[in-house]
PDB file of C-alpha atoms in Angstrom:
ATOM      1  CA  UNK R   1     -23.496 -18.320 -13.331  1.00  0.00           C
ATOM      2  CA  UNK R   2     -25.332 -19.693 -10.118  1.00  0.00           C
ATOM      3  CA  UNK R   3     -28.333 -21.331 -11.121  1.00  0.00           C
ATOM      4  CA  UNK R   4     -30.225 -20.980  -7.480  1.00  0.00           C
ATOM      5  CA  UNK R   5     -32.415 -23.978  -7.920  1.00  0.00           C
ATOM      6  CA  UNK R   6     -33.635 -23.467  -4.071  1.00  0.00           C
ATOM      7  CA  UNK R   7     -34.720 -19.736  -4.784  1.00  0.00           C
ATOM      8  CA  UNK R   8     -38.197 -18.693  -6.117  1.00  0.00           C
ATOM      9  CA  UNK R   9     -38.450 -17.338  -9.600  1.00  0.00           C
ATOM     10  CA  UNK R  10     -38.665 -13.755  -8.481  1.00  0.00           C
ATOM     11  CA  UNK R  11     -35.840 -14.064  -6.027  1.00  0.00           C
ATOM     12  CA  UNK R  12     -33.225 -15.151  -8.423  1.00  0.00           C
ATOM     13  CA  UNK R  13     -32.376 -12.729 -10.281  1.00  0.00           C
ATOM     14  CA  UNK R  14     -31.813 -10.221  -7.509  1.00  0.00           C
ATOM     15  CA  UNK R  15     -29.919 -13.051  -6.166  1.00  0.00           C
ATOM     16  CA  UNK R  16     -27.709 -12.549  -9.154  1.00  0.00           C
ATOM     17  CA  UNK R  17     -27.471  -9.328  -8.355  1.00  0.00           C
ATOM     18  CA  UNK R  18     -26.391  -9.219  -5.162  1.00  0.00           C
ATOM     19  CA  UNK R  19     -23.404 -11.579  -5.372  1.00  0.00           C
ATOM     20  CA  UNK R  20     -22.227  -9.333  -8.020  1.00  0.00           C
ATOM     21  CA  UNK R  21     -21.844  -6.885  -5.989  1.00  0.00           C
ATOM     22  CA  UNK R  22     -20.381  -8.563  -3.227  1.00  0.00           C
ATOM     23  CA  UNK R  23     -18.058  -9.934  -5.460  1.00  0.00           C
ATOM     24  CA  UNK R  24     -17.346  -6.228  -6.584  1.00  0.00           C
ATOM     25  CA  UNK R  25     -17.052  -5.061  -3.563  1.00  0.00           C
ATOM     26  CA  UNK R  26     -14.457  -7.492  -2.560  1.00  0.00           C
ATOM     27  CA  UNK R  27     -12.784  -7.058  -5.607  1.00  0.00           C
ATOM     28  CA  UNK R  28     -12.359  -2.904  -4.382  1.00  0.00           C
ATOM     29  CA  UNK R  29     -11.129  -3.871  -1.230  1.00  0.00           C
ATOM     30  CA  UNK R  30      -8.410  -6.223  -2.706  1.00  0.00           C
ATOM     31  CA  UNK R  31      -7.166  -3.584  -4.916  1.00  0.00           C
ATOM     32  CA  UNK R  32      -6.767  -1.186  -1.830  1.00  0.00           C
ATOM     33  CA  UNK R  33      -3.252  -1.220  -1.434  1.00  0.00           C
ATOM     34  CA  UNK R  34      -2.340  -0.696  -5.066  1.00  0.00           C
ATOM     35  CA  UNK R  35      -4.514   2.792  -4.587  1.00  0.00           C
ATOM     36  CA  UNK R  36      -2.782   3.645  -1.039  1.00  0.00           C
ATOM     37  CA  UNK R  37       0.251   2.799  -2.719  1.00  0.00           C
ATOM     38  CA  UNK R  38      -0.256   5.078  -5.685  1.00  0.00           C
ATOM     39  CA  UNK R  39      -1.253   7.852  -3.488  1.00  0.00           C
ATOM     40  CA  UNK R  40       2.200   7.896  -1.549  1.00  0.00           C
ATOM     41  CA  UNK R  41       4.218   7.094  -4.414  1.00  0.00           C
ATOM     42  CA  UNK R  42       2.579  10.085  -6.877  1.00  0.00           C
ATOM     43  CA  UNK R  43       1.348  12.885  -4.017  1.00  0.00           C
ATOM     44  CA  UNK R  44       0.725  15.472  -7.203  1.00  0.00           C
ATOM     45  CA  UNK R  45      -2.121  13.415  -8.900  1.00  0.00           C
ATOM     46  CA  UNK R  46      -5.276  15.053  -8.569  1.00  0.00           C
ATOM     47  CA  UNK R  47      -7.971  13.386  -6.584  1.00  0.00           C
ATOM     48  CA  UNK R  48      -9.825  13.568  -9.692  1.00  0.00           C
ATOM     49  CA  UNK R  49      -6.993  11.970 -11.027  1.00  0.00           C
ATOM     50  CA  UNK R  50      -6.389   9.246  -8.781  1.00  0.00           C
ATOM     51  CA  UNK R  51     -10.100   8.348  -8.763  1.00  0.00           C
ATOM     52  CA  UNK R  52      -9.712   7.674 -12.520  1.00  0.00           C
ATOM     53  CA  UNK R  53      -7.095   5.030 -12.170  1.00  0.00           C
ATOM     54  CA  UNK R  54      -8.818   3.438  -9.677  1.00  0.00           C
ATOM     55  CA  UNK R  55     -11.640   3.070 -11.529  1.00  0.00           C
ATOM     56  CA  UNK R  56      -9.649   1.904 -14.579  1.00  0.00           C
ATOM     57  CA  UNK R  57      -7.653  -0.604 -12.460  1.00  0.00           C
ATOM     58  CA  UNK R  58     -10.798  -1.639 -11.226  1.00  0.00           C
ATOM     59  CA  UNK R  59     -12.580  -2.412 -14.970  1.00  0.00           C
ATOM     60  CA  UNK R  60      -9.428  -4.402 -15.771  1.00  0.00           C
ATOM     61  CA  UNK R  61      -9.456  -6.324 -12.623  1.00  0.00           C
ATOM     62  CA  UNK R  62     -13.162  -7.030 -13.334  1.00  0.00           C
ATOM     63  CA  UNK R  63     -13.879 -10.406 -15.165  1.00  0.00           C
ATOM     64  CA  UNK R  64     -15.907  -9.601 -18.475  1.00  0.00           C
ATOM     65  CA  UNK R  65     -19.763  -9.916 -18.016  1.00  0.00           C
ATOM     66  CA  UNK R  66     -21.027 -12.929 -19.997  1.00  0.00           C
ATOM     67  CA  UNK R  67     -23.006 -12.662 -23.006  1.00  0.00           C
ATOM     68  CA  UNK R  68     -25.238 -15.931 -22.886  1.00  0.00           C
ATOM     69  CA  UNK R  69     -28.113 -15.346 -20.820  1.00  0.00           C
ATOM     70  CA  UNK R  70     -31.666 -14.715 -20.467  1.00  0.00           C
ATOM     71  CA  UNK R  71     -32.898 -12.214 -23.241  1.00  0.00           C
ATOM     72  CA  UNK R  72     -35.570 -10.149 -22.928  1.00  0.00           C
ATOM     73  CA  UNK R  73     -37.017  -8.779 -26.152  1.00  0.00           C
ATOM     74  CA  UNK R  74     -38.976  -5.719 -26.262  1.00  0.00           C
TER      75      UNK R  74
END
């Protein structure tokens, strides 16, 4: 986790934020072949079913979110 030091207080979280999903977003575009690939290679699958796996390749690909943090209590 990026502290961002430089950002105001209200800024950093959506900092946070935002390279997530940049990094998400690159993450989809790396795994682009694999779906192109799948596609060709199993032309019966459903869309429905393809979209599935790609969003189950995608979770796995997907480092785990981290549990220490900022807590906010209710």
């Amino acid at each position: 986790m990026k502290p961002y030091y430089n950002l105001p207080l209200e800024q950093r979280r959506l900092q946070q934020l935002v390279d997530q999903y940049n990094a998400d977003a690159r993450l989809w575009r790396r795994l682009e072949p694999k779906r192109r690939a799948r596609r060709k290679l199993q032309p019966r699958l459903s869309r429905k079913r393809l979209k599935e796996l790609a969003l189950r390749e995608f979770a796995k690909a997907r480092p785990p979110h981290d549990c220490i943090g900022e807590w906010r209590g209710p």
